[in-house]
GROMACS .gro file of C-alpha atoms in nm:
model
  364
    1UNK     CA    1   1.716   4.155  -1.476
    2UNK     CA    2   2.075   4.120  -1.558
    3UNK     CA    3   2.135   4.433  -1.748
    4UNK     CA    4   2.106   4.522  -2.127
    5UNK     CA    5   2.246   4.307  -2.425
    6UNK     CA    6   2.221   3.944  -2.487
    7UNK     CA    7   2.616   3.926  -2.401
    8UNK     CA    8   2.602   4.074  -2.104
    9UNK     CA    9   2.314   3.854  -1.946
   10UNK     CA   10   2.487   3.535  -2.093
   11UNK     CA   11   2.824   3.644  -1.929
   12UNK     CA   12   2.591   3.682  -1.615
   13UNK     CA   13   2.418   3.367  -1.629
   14UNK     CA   14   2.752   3.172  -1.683
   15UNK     CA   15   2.918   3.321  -1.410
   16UNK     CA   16   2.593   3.267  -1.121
   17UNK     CA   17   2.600   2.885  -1.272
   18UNK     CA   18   2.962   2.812  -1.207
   19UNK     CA   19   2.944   2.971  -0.902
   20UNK     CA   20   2.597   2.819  -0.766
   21UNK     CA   21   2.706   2.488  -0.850
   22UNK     CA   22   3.011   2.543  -0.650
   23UNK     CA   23   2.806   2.615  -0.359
   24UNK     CA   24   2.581   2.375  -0.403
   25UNK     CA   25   2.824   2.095  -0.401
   26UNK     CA   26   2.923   2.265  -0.063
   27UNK     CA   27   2.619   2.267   0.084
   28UNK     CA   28   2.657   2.617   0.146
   29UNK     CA   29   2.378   2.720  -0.063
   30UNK     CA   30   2.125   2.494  -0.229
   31UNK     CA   31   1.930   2.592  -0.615
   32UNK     CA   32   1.637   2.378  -0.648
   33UNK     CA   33   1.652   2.097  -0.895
   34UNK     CA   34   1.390   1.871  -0.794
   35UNK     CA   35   1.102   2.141  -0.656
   36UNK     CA   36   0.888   2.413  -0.798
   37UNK     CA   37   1.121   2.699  -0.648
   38UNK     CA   38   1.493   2.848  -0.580
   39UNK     CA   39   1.540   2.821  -0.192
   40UNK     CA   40   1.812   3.018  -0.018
   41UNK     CA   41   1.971   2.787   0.254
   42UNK     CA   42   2.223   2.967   0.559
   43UNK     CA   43   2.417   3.191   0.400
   44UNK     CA   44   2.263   3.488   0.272
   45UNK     CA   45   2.591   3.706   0.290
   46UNK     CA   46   2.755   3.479   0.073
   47UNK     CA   47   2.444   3.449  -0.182
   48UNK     CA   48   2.423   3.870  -0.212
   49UNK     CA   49   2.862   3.828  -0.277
   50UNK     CA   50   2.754   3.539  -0.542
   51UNK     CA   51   2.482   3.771  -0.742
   52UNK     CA   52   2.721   4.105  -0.676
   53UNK     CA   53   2.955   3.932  -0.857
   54UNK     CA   54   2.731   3.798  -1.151
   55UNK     CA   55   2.526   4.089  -1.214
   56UNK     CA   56   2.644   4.393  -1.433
   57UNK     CA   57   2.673   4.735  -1.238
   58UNK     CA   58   2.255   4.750  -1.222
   59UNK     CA   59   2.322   4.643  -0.860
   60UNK     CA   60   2.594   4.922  -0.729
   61UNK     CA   61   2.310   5.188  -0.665
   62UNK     CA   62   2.140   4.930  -0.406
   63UNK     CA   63   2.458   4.887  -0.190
   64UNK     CA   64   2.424   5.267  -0.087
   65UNK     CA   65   2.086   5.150   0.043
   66UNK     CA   66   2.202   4.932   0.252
   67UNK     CA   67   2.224   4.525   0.310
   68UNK     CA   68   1.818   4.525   0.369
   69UNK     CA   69   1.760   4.722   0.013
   70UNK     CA   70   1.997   4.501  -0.109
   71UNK     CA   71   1.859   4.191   0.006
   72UNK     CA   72   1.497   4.241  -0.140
   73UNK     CA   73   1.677   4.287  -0.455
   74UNK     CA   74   1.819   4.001  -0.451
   75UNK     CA   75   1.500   3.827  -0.364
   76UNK     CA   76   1.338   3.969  -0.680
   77UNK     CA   77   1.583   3.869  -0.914
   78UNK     CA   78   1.561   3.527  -0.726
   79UNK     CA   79   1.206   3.547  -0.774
   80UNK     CA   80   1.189   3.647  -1.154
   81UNK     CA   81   1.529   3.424  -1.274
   82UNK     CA   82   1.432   3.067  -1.112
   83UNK     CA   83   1.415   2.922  -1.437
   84UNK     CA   84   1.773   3.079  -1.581
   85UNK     CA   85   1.944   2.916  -1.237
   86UNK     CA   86   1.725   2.587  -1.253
   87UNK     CA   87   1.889   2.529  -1.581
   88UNK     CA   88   2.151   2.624  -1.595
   89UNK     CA   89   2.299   2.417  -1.274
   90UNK     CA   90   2.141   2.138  -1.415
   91UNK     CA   91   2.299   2.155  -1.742
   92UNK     CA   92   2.675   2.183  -1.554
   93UNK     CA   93   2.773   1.856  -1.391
   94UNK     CA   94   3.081   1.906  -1.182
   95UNK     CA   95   3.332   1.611  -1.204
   96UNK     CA   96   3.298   1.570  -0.773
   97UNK     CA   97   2.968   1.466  -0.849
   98UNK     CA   98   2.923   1.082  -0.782
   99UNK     CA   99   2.707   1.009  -1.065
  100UNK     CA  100   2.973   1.185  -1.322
  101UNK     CA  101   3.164   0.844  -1.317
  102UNK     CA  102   2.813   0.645  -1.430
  103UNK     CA  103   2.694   0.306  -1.450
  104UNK     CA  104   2.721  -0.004  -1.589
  105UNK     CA  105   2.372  -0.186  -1.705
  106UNK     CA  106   2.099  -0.292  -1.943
  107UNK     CA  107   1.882   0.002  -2.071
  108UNK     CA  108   1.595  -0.193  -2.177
  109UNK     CA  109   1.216  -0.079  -2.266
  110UNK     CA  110   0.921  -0.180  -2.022
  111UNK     CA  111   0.625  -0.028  -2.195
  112UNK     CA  112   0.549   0.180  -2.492
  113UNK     CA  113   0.771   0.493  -2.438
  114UNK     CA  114   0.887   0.422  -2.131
  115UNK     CA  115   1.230   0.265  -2.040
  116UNK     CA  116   1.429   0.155  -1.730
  117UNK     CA  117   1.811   0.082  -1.621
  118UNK     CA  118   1.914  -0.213  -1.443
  119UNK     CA  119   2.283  -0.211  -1.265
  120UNK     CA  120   2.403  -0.524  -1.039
  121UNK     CA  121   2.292  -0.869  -1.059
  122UNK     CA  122   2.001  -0.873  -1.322
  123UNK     CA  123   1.944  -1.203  -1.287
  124UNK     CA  124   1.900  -1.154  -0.992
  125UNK     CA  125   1.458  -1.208  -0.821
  126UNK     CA  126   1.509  -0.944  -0.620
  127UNK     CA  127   1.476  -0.542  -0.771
  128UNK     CA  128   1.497  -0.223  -0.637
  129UNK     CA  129   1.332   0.060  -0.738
  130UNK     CA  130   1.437   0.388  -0.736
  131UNK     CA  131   1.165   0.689  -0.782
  132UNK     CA  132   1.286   0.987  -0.833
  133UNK     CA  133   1.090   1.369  -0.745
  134UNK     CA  134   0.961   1.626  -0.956
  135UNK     CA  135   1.208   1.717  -1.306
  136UNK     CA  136   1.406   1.335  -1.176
  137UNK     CA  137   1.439   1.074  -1.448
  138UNK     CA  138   1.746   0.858  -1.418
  139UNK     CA  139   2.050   0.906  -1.142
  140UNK     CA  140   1.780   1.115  -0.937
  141UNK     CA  141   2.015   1.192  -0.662
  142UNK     CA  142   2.392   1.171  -0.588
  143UNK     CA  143   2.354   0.868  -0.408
  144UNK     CA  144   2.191   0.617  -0.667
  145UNK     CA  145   2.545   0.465  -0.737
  146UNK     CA  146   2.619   0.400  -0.399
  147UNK     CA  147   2.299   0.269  -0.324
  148UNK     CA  148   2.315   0.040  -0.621
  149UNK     CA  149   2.700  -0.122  -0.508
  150UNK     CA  150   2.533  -0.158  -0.179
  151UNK     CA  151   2.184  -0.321  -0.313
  152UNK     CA  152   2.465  -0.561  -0.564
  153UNK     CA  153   2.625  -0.692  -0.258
  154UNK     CA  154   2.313  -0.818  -0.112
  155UNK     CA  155   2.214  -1.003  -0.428
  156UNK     CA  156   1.917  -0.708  -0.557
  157UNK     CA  157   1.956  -0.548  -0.854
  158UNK     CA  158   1.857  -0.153  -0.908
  159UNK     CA  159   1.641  -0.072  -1.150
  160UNK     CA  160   1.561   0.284  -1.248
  161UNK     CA  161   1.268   0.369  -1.488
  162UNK     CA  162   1.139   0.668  -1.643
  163UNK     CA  163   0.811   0.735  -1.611
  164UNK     CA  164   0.548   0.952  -1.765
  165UNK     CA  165   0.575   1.220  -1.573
  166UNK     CA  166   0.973   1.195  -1.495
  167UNK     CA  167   1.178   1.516  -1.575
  168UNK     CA  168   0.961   1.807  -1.684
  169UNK     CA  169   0.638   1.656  -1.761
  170UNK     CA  170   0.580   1.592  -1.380
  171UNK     CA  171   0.345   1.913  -1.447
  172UNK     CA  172   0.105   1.763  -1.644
  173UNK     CA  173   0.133   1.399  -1.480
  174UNK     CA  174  -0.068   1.229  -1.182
  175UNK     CA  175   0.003   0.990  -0.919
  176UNK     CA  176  -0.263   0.791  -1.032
  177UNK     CA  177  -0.063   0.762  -1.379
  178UNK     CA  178   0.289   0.732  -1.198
  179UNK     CA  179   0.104   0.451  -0.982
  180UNK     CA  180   0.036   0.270  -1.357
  181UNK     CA  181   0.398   0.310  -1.497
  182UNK     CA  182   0.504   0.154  -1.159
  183UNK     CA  183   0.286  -0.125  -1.184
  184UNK     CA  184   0.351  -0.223  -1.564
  185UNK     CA  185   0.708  -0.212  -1.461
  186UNK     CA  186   0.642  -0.483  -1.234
  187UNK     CA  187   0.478  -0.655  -1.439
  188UNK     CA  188   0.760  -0.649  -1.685
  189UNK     CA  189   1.021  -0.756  -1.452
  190UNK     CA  190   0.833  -1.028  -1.325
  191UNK     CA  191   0.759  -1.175  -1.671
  192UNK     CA  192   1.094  -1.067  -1.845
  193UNK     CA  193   1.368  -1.034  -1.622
  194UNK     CA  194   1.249  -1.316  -1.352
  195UNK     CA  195   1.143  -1.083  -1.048
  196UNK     CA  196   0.980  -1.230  -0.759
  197UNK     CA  197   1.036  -1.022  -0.467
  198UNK     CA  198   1.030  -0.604  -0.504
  199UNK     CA  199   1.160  -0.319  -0.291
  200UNK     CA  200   1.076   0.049  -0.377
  201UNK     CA  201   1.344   0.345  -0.293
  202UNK     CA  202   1.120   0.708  -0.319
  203UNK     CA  203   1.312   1.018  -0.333
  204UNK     CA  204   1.107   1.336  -0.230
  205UNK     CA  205   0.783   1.297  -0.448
  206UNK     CA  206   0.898   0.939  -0.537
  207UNK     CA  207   0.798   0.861  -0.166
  208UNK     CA  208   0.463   0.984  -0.275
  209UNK     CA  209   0.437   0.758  -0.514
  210UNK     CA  210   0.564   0.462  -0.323
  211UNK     CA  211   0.281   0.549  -0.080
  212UNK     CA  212   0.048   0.601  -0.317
  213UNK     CA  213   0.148   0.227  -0.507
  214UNK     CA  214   0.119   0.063  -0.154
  215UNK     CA  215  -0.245   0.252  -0.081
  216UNK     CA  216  -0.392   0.164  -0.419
  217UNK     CA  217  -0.260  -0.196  -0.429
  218UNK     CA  218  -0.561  -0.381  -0.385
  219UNK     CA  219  -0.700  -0.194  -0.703
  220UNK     CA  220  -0.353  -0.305  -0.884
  221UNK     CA  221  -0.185  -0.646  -1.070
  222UNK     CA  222  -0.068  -0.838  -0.701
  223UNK     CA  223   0.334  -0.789  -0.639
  224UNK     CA  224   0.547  -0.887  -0.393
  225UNK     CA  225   0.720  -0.553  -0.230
  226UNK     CA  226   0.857  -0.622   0.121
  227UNK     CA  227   1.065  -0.323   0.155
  228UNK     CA  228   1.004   0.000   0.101
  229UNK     CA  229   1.218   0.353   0.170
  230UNK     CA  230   1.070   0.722   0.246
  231UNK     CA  231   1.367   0.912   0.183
  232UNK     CA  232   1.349   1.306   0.202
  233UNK     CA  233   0.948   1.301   0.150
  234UNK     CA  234   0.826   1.674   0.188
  235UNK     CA  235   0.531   1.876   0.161
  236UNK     CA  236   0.531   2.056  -0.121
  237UNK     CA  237   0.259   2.318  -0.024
  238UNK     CA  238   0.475   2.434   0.348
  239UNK     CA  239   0.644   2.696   0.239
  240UNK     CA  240   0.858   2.944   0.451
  241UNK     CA  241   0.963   3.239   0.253
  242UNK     CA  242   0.648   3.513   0.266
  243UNK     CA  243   0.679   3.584  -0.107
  244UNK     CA  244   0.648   3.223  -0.188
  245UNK     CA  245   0.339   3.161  -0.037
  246UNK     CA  246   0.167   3.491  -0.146
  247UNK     CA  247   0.274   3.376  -0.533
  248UNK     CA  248   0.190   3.030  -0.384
  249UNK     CA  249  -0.223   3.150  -0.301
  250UNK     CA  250  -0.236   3.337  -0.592
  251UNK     CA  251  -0.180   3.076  -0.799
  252UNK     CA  252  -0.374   2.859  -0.609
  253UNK     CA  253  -0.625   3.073  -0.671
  254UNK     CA  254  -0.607   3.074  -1.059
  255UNK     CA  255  -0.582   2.721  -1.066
  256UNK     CA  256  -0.927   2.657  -0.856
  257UNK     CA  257  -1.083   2.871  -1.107
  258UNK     CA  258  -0.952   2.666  -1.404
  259UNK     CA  259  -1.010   2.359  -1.243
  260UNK     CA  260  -1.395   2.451  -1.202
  261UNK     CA  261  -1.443   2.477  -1.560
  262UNK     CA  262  -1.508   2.201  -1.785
  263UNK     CA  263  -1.198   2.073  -1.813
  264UNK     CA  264  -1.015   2.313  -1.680
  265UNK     CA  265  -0.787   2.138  -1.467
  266UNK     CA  266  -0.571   2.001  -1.750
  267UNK     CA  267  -0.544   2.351  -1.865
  268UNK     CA  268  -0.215   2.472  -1.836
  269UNK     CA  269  -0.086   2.776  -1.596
  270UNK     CA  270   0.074   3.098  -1.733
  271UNK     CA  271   0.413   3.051  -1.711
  272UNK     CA  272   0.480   3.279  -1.445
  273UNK     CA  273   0.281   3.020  -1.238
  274UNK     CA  274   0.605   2.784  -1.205
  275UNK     CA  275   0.975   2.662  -1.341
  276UNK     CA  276   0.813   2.410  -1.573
  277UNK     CA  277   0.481   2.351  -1.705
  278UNK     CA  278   0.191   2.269  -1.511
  279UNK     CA  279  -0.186   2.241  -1.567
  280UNK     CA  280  -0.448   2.385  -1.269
  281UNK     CA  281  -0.477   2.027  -1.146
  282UNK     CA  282  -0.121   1.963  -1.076
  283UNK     CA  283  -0.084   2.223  -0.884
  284UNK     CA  284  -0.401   2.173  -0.719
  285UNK     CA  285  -0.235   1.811  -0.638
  286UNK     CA  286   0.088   1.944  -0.478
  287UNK     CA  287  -0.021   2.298  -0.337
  288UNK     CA  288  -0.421   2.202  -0.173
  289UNK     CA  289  -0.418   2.089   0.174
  290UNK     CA  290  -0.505   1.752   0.146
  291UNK     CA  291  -0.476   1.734  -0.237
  292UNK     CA  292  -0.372   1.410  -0.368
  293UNK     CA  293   0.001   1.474  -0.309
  294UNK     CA  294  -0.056   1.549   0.011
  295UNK     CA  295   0.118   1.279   0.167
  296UNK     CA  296   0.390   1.461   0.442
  297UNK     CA  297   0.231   1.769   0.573
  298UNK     CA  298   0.287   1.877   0.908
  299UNK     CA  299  -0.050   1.951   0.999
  300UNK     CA  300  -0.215   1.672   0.827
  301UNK     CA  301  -0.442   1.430   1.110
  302UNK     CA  302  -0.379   1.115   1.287
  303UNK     CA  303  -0.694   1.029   1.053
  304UNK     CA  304  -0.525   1.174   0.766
  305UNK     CA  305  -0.205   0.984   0.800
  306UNK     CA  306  -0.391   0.698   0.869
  307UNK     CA  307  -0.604   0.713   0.514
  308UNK     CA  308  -0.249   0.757   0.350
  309UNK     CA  309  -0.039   0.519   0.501
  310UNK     CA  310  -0.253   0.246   0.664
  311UNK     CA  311  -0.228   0.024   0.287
  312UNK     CA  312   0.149  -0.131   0.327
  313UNK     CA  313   0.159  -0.500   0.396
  314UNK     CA  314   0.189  -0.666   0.773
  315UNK     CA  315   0.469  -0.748   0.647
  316UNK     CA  316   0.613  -0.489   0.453
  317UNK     CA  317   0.959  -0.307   0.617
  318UNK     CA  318   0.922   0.092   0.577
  319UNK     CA  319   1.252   0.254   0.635
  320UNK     CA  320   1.203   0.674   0.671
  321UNK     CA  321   1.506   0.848   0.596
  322UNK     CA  322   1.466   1.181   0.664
  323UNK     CA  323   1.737   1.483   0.617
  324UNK     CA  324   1.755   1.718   0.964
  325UNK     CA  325   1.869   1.988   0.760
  326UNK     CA  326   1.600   1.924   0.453
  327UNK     CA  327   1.611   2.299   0.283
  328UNK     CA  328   1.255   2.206   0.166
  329UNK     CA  329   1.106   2.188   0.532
  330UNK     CA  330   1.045   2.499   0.698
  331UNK     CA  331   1.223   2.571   0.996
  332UNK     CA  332   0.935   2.538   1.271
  333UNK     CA  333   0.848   2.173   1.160
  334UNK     CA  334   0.963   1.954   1.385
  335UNK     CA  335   1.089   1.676   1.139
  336UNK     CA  336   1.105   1.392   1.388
  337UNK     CA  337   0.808   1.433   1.595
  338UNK     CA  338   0.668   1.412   1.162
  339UNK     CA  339   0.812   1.115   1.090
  340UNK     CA  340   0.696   0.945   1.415
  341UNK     CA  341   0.369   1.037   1.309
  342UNK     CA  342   0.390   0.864   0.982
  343UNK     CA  343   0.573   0.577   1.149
  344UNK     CA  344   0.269   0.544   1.424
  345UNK     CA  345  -0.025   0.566   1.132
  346UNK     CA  346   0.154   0.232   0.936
  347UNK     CA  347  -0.082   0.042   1.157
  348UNK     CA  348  -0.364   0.303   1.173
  349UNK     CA  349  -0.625   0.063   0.969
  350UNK     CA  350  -0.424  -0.293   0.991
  351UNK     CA  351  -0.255  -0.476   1.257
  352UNK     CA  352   0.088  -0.357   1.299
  353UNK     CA  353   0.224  -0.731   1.376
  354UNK     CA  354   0.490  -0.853   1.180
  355UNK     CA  355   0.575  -0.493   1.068
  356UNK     CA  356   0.895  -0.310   1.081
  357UNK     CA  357   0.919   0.056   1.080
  358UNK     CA  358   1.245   0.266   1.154
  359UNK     CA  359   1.408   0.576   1.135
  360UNK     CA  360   1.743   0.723   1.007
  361UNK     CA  361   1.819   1.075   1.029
  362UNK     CA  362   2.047   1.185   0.784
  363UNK     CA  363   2.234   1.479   0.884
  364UNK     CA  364   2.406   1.568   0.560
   0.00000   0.00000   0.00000
């Protein structure tokens, strides 16, 4: 899709990175580096002016079609080239970018495999965890280094871990698993590094998980979390654009058919199927209405959001921080009339005494 010759697409490729990344930075266009899918924010003029100037002369003939010929072009190259701008923004940090200037801490190992960061006081009894969403690991989002100077000054330190299913192998992971890793990190920094008091900080699908620790903690080693923070949780089966969802059903559609098999669901998709690799029961997870990641749906039931939500402590202080202009949520949600809904179901199954709930939007 970006003309003949290895040269020519690598010239084409480097040129759409430094120039997406750009953009990004500016907000003025967003490539998707936590979620299943490129998604085209405001400016479409600028995007087609972006590509125009990427691609090789393959595009000229479509201008003489016009700006709507053009513009399902540009979709399809979208479409068939997520992976080539997925990486390749991710592999070019720009220097404005907070986390560039990095972090002082112990790097320190938690289970087998699995490590964690800890900036700030770590002597501290008091840790903050930060969860990450899909392809995350450590420094999830821009403002982890902020957060952790703010989280110092109050005497908690920030701890970051990787778990199984951080970066790419989120496609072949499982809340129930992430739930696990979260737990035996606990554990670890109760018995190691002298925690006594927790506070979990989810990030898009790391707000699934926190929901999904608090839900399942009867089942789990007791810990002490008193705060916890929904920050940019989505649904990852809403979709706007109308290509996305017809890939989106027919992959669905696949998948169901693996998944019936015996074991079928750990079977992996064709690769066309997504950015990264995922099995039938992933995607099942995060594209089924009510699937097990199925945790901020517009549509989902006072019932629903009850089931989901109603296992935090009396006393546990939920923050939901949710962004107004969120290029993951379709337009016709109504984000706050969601979040009120999620703040209202807290004390759908337990007495809402004693509990704090609030919400910040975040415009930018």
């Amino acid at each position: 899709e970006f003309g003949e010759g290895r040269g020519a697409r690598a010239r084409a490729e480097e040129q759409i990175s430094e120039l997406t990344d750009d953009c990004f930075l500016n907000r003025t266009i967003a490539v998707s580096m936590s979620h299943r899918r490129v998604k085209r924010c405001s400016s479409n003029n600028l995007l087609l002016s972006l590509l125009l100037l990427a691609l090789p002369p393959l595009s000229q003939p479509f201008m003489l079609r016009g700006f709507a010929g053009l513009s399902r072009f540009v979709s399809n190259v979208l479409r068939q080239s997520s992976h080539v701008l997925h990486f390749r923004t991710r592999t070019s940090m720009s220097a404005r970018d907070p986390r560039a200037g990095g972090m002082h801490g112990q790097l320190f190992q938690y289970a087998p495999q699995l490590q964690a960061f800890e900036s700030g006081p770590g002597h501290s009894e008091k840790k903050l965890i930060m969860l990450g969403g899909l392809s995350d690991g450590l420094l999830p989002c821009w403002y982890v280094p902020s957060l952790g100077q703010a989280a110092a000054e109050r005497g908690w330190s920030l701890v970051q871990p990787i778990l199984r299913s951080s970066y790419n192998m989120w496609g072949f992971g499982s809340l129930e698993r992430d739930i696990e890793d979260v737990s035996a990190l606990m554990a670890f920094l109760a018995e190691e590094r002298g925690a006594r008091q927790f506070a979990i900080c989810g990030h898009s699908t790391g707000c699934q998980i926190a929901c999904h620790y608090m839900r399942n903690r009867h089942q789990l080693p007791h810990h002490n979390v008193t705060h916890v923070i929904l920050q940019a949780g989505v649904s990852d089966r809403e979709l706007e654009d109308v290509d996305a969802i017809a890939k989106q059903q027919q992959t669905l559609q696949l998948a169901r058919q693996l998944a019936r098999q015996p074991d079928g669901g750990e079977e992996f998709l064709p690769r066309s199927a997504c950015w990264a690799p995922v099995t039938a029961q992933r995607f099942l997870d995060l594209n089924e209405v009510a699937g097990r990641d199925d945790y901020f749906s517009s549509d989902l039931s006072e019932e629903e959001l009850a089931r989901r939500f109603g296992g935090f402590y009396q006393s546990t202080h939920v923050m939901i921080a949710y962004s107004s202009d969120d290029e993951y949520v379709p337009s016709a949600v109504k984000k706050q009339v969601g979040c009120m809904a999620v703040c209202d179901s807290h004390g759908g199954l337990t007495a809402g005494e004693g509990r704090r709930s609030s919400i910040r939007s975040l415009e930018r």
